[in-house]
mmCIF file of C-alpha atoms in Angstrom:
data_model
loop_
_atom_site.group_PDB
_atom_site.id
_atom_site.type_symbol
_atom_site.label_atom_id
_atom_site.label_comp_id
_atom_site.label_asym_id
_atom_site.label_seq_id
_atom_site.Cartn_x
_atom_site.Cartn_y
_atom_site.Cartn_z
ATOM 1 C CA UNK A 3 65.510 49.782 206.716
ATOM 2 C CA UNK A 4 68.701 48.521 208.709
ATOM 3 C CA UNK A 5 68.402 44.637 208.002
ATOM 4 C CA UNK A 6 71.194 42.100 209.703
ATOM 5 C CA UNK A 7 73.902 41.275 207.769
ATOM 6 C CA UNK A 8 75.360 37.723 207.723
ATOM 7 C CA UNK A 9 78.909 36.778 206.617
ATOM 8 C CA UNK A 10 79.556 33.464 206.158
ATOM 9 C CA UNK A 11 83.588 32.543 205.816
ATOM 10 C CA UNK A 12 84.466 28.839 205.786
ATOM 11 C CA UNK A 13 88.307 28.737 207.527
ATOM 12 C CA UNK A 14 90.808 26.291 206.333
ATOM 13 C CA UNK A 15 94.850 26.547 206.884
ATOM 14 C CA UNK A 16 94.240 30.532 207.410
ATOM 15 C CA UNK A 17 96.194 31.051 210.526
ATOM 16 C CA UNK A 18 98.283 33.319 209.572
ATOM 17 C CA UNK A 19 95.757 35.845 207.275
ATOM 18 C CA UNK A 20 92.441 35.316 208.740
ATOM 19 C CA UNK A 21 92.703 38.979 210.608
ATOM 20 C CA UNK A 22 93.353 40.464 207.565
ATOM 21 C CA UNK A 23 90.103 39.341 206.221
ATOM 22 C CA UNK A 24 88.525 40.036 209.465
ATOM 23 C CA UNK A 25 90.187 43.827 209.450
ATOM 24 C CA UNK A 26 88.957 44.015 205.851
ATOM 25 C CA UNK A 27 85.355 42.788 207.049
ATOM 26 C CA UNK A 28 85.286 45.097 209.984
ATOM 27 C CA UNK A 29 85.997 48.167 208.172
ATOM 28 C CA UNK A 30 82.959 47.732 205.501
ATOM 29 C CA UNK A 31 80.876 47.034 208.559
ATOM 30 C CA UNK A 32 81.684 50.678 210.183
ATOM 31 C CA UNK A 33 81.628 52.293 206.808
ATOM 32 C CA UNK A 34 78.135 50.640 205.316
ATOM 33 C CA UNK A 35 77.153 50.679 208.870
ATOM 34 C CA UNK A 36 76.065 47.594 208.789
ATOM 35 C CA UNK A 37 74.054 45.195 211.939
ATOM 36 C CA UNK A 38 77.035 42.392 211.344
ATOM 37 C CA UNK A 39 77.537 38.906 212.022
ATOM 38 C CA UNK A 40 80.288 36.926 210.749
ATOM 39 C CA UNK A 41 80.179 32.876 211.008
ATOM 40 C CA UNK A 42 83.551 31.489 210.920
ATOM 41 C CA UNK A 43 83.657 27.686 210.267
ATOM 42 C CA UNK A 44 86.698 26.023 210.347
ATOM 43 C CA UNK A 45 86.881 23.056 208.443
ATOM 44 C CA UNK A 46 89.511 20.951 210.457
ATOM 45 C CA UNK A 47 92.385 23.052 209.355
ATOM 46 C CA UNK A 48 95.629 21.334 210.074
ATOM 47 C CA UNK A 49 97.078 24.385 211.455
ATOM 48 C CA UNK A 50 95.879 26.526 214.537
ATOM 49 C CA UNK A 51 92.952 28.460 212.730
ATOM 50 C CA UNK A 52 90.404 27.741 215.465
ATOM 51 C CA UNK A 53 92.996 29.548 217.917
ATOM 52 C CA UNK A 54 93.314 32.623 215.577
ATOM 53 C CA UNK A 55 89.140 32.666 215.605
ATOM 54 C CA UNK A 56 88.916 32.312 219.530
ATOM 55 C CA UNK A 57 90.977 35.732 219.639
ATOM 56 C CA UNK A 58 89.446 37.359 216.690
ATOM 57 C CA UNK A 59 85.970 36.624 218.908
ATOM 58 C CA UNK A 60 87.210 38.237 221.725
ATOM 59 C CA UNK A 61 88.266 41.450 219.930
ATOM 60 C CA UNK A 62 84.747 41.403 217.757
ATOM 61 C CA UNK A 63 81.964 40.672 219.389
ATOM 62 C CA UNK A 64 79.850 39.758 216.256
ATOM 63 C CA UNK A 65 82.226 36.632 215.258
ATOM 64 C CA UNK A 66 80.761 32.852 215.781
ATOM 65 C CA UNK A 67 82.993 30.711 215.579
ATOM 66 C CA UNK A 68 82.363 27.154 215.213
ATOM 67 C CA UNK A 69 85.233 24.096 214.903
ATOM 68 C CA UNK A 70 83.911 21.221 212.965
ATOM 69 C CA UNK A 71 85.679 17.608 214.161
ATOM 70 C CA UNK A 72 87.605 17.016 210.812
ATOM 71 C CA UNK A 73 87.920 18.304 207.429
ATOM 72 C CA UNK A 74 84.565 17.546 205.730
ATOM 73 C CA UNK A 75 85.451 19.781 202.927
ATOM 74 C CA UNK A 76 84.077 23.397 201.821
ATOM 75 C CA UNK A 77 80.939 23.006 200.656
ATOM 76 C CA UNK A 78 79.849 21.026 203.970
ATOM 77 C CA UNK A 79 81.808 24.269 206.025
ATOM 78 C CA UNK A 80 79.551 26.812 204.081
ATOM 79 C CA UNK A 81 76.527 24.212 204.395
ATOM 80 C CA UNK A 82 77.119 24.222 208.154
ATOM 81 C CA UNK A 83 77.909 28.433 208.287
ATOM 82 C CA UNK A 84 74.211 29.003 206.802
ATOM 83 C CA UNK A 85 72.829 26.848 209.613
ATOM 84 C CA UNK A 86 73.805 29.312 211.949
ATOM 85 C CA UNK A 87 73.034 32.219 209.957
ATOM 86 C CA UNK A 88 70.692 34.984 211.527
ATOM 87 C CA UNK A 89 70.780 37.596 209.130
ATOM 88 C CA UNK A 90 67.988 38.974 206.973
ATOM 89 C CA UNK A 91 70.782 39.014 204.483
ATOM 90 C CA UNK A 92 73.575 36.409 204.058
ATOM 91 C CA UNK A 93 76.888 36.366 201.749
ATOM 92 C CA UNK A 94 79.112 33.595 201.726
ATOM 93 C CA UNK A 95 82.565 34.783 200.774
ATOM 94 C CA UNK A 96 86.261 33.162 200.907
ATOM 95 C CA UNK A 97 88.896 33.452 203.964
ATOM 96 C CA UNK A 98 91.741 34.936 201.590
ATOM 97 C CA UNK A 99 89.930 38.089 200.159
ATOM 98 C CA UNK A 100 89.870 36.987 196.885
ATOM 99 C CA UNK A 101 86.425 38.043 197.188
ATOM 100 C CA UNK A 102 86.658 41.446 198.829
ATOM 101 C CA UNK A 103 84.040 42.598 201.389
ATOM 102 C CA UNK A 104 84.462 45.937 200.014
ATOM 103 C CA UNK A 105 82.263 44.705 196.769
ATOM 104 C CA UNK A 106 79.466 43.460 198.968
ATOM 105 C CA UNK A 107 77.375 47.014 199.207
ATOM 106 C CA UNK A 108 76.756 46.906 195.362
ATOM 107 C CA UNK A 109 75.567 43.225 195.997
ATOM 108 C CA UNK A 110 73.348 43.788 198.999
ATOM 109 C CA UNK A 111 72.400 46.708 196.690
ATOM 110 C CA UNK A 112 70.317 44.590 194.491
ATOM 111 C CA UNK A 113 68.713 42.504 197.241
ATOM 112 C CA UNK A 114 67.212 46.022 198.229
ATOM 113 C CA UNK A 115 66.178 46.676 194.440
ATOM 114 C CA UNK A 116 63.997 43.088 195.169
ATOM 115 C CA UNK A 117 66.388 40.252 193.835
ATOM 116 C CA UNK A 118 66.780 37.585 196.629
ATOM 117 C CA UNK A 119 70.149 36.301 194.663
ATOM 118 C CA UNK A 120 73.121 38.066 193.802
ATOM 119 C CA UNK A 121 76.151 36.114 192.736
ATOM 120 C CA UNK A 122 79.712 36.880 191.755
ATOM 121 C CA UNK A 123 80.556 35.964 187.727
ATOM 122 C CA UNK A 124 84.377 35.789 187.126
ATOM 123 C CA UNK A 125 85.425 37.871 184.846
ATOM 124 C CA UNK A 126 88.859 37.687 185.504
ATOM 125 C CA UNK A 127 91.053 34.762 187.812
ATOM 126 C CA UNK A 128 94.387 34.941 189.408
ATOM 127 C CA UNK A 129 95.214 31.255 188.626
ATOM 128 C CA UNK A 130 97.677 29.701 186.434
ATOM 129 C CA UNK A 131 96.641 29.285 182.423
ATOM 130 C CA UNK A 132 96.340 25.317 183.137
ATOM 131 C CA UNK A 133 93.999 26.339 186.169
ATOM 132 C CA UNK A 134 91.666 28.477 184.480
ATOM 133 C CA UNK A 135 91.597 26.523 181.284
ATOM 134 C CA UNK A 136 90.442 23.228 183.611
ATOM 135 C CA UNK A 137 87.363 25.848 185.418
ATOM 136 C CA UNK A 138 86.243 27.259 182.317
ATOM 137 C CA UNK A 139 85.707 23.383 180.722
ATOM 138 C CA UNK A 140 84.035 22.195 183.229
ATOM 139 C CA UNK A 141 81.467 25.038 183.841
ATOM 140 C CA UNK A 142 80.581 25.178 180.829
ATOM 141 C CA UNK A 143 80.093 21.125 180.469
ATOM 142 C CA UNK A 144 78.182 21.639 183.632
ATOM 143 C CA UNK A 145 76.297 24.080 181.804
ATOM 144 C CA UNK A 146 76.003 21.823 178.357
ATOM 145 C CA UNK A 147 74.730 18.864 180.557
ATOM 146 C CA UNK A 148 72.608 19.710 183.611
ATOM 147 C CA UNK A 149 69.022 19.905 183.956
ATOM 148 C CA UNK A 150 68.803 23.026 185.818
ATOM 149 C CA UNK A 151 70.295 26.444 184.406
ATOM 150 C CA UNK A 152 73.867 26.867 186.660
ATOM 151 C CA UNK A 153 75.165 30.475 185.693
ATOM 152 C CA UNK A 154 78.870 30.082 183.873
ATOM 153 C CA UNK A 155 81.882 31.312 185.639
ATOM 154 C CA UNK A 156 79.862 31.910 188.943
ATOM 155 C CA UNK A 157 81.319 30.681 192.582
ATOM 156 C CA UNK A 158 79.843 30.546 195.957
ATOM 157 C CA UNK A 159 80.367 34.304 196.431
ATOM 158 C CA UNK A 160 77.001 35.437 196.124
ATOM 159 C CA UNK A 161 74.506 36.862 198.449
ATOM 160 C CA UNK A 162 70.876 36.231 199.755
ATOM 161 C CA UNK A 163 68.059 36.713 201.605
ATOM 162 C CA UNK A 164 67.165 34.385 204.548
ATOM 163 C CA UNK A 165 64.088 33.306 202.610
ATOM 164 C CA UNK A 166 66.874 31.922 199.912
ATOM 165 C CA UNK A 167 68.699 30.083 202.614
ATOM 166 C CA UNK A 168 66.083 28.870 203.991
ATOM 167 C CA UNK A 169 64.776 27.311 201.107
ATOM 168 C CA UNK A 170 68.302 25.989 200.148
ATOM 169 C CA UNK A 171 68.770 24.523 203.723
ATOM 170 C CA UNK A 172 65.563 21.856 202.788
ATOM 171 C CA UNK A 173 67.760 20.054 200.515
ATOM 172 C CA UNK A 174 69.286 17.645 203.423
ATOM 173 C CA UNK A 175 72.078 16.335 200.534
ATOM 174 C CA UNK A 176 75.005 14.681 201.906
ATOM 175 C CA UNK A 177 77.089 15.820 199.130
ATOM 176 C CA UNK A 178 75.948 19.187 198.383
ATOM 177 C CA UNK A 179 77.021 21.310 195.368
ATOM 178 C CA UNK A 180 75.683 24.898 196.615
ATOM 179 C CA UNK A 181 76.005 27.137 193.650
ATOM 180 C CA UNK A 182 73.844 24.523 191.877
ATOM 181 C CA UNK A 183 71.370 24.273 194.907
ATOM 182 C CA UNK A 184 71.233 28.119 195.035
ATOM 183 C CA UNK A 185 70.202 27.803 191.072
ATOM 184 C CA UNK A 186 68.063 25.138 191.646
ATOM 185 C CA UNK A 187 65.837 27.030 194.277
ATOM 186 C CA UNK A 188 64.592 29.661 192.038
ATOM 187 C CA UNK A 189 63.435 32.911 193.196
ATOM 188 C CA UNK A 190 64.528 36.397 191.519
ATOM 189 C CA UNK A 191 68.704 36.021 190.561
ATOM 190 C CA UNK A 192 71.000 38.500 188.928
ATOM 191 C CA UNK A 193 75.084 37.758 188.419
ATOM 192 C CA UNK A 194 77.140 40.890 188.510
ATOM 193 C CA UNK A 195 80.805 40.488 186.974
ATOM 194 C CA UNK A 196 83.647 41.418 189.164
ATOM 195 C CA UNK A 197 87.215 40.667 188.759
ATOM 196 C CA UNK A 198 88.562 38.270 191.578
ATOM 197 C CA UNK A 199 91.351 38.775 193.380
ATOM 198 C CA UNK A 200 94.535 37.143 194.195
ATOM 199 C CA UNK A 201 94.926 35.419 197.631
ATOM 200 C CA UNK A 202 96.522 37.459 199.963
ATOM 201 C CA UNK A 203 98.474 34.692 200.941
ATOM 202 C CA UNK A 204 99.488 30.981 201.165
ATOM 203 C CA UNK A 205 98.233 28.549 198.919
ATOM 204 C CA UNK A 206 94.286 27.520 198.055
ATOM 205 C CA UNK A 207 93.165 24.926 200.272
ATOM 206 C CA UNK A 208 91.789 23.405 196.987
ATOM 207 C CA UNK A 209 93.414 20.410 196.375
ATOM 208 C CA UNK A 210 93.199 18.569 192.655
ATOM 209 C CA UNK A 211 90.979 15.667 194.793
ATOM 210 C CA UNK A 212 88.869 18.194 196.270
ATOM 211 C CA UNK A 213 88.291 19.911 192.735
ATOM 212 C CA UNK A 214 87.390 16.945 191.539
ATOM 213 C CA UNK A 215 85.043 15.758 193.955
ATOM 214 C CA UNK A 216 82.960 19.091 193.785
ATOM 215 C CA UNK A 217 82.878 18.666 190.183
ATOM 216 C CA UNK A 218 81.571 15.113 190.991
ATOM 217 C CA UNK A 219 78.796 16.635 192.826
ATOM 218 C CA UNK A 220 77.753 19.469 190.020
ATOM 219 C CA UNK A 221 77.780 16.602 187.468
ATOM 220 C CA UNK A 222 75.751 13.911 189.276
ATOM 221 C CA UNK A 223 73.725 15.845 191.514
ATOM 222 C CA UNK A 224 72.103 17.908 188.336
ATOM 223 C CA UNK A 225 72.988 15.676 185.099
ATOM 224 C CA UNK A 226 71.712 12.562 184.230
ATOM 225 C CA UNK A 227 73.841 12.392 181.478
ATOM 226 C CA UNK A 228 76.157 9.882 183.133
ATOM 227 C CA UNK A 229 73.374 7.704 182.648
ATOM 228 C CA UNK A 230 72.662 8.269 178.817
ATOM 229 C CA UNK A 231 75.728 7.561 178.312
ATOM 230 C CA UNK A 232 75.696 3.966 179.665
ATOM 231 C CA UNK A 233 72.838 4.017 176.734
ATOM 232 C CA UNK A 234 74.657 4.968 174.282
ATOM 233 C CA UNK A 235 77.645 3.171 174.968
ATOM 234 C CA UNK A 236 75.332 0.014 175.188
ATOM 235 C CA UNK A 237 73.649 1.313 171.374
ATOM 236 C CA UNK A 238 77.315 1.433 169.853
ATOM 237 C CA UNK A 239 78.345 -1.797 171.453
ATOM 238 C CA UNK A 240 75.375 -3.228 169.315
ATOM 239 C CA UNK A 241 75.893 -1.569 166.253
ATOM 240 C CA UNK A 242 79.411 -2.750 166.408
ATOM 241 C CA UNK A 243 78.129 -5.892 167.106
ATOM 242 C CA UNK A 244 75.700 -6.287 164.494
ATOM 243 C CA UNK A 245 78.308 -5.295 162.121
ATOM 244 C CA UNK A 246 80.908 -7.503 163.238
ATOM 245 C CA UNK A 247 78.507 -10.201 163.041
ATOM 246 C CA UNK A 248 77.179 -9.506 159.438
ATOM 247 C CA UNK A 249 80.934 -9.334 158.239
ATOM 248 C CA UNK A 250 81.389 -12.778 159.777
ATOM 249 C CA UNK A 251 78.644 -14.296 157.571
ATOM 250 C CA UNK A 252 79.615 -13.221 154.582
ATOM 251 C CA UNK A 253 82.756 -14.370 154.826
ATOM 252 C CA UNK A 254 81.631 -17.507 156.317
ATOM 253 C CA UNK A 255 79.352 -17.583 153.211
ATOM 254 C CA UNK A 256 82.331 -17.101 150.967
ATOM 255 C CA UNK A 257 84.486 -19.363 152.288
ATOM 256 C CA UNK A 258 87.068 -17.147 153.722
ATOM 257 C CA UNK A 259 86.914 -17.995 157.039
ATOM 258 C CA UNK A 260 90.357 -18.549 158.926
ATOM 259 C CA UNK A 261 90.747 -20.508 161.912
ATOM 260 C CA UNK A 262 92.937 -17.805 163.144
ATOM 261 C CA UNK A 263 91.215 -14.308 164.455
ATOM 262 C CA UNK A 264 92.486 -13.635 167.583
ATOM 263 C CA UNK A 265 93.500 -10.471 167.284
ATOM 264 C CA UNK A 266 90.425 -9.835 166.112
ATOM 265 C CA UNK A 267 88.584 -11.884 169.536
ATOM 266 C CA UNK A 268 91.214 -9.735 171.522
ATOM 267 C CA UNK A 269 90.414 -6.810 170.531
ATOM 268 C CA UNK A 270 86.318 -7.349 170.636
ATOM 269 C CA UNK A 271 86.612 -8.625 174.379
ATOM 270 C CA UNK A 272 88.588 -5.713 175.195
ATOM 271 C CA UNK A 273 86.363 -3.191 174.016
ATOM 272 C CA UNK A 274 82.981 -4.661 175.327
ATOM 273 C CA UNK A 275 84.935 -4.930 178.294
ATOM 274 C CA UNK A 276 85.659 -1.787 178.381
ATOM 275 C CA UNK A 277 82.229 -0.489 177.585
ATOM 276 C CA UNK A 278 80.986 -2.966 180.717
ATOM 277 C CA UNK A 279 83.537 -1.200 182.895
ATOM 278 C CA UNK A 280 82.685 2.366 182.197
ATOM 279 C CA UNK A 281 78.853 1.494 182.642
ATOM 280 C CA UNK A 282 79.412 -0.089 185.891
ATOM 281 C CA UNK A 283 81.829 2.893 187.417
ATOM 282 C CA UNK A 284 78.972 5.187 186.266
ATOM 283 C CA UNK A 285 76.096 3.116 188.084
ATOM 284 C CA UNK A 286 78.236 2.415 191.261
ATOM 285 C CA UNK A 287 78.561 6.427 191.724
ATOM 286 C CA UNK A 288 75.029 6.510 191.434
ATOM 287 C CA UNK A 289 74.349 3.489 194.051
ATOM 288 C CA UNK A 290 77.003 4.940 196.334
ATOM 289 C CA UNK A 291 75.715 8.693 196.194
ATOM 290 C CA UNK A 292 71.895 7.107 196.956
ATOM 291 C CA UNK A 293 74.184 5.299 199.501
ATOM 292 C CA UNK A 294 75.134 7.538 201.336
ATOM 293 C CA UNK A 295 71.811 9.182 201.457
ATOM 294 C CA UNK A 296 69.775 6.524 202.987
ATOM 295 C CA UNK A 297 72.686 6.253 205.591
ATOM 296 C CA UNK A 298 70.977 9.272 207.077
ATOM 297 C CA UNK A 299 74.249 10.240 208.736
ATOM 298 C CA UNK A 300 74.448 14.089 209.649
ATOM 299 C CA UNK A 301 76.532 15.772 206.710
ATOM 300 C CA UNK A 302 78.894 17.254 209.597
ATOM 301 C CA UNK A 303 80.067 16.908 213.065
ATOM 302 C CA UNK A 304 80.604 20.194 215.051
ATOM 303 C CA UNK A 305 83.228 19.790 217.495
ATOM 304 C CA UNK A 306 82.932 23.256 219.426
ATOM 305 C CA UNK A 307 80.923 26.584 218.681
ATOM 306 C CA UNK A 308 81.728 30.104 219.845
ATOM 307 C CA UNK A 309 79.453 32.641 220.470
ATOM 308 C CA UNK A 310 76.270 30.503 218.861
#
């Protein structure tokens, strides 16, 4: 059965590469003969990506492009790609070929076997020791913490079937973390390892803030642990607490206490403190996430489309 085939490439500062990817692209499509369409979202890229997509349109008639107003960050670009997917199949891969399309036929492969997911596990990364030391902690904190079953070492390269997307597309979340969401959905999934390659060129548009905000969204969007730990920060408080307090009465009882002890006072305010702090910066990411979702605001604002 020929089905449609979806790509789904968020674009951000890839001016000067993006027809590489696009070459790469078009060559799987003529050999896997594939019924193509390739969403290009650029995600307010500082430099003239949108330009480079209005002329890759023209040259492949299969291309959307679409231009969102600003840079709302890549999990909103991807969010905004699957809107405007078609396809009775859908990948979502990267702008710099780190994920090549040439590995998509053994992924669509297993959509035809009757999986609706297949995603890419990393079994080998092109970044720095520091880089890859920082990914593998947190997915496998993500994993230690969250309520629903997010594979290790897995990205947004994956593929789908529209009934997938669809499905993922119901969760209207204003900060979306999509590799949980696609976990979160259900439905038949299989990872297949794959070593990922370096970029082709230029740096990752992955900023330490923008790391850090999607591992925001993994860890409060499926992990109430945040939470427990307010608890158990409170529990410790109190056992200190009672502690401090039965030490005081004995020596109260046996005359030994000082009128000096503020070191001691010091260091007691400071820690409760402390404890108050940490419990309130926890709660006021929870009040701001809910926040932002009774705002109601539309996740994204498209600026121009092509092709859609």
């Amino acid at each position: 059965m020929n089905r449609k085939i979806t790509l789904v490439i968020p674009v951000y500062r890839s001016a000067k590469f993006l027809h590489k990817t696009i070459k790469a692209v078009d060559d799987q499509r003529k050999e896997s003969n594939w019924d193509l369409e390739v969403i290009l979202v650029e995600d307010g890229s500082p430099d003239n990506s949108f330009e480079i997509v209005e002329k890759l349109s023209k040259e492949y008639s299969y291309i959307k492009g679409i231009k969102l107003s600003r840079n709302f960050g890549h999990q909103i670009a991807v969010k905004t790609g699957l809107h405007y997917a078609t396809g009775d199949y859908i990948a979502i891969i990267d702008d710099d070929l780190q994920d090549p399309p040439s590995l998509l036929p053994r992924f669509f492969s297993q959509l035809d076997m009757g999986y609706e997911v297949a995603y890419g596990v990393r079994k080998k990364r092109k970044e720095g020791k520091i880089k890859k030391l920082a990914y593998n902690s947190f997915y496998r904190l993500l994993d230690s913490i969250s309520e629903t079953k997010i594979p290790l070492d897995s990205g947004d390269f994956c593929v789908m079937t529209k009934n997938v997307k669809d499905k993922m597309l119901t969760l209207n979340e204003q900060n979306p973390y999509l590799r949980g969401i696609r976990a979160w959905v259900g439905f038949k999934q299989i990872g297949l390892e794959y070593e990922r390659s370096g970029r082709i060129e230029g740096e990752s548009g992955y900023s330490l803030k923008k790391l850090i905000k999607i591992a925001k969204d993994g860890i409060f969007s499926f992990s109430s642990l945040p939470l427990q730990i307010i608890s158990l920060l409170g529990n410790f408080g109190l056992f200190i607490s009672v502690v401090f307090t039965l030490f005081t009465v004995i020596r109260y009882f046996s005359d030994e206490i000082e009128v000096a002890g503020y070191t001691t006072i010091i260091i007691m305010m400071l820690f409760f403190n402390s404890i108050l702090l940490i419990s309130l910066g926890i709660i006021g990411e929870y009040i701001y996430r809910i926040y932002n979702e009774v705002r109601n605001r539309p996740y994204t604002i498209i600026e121009k489309t092509i092709n859609t």
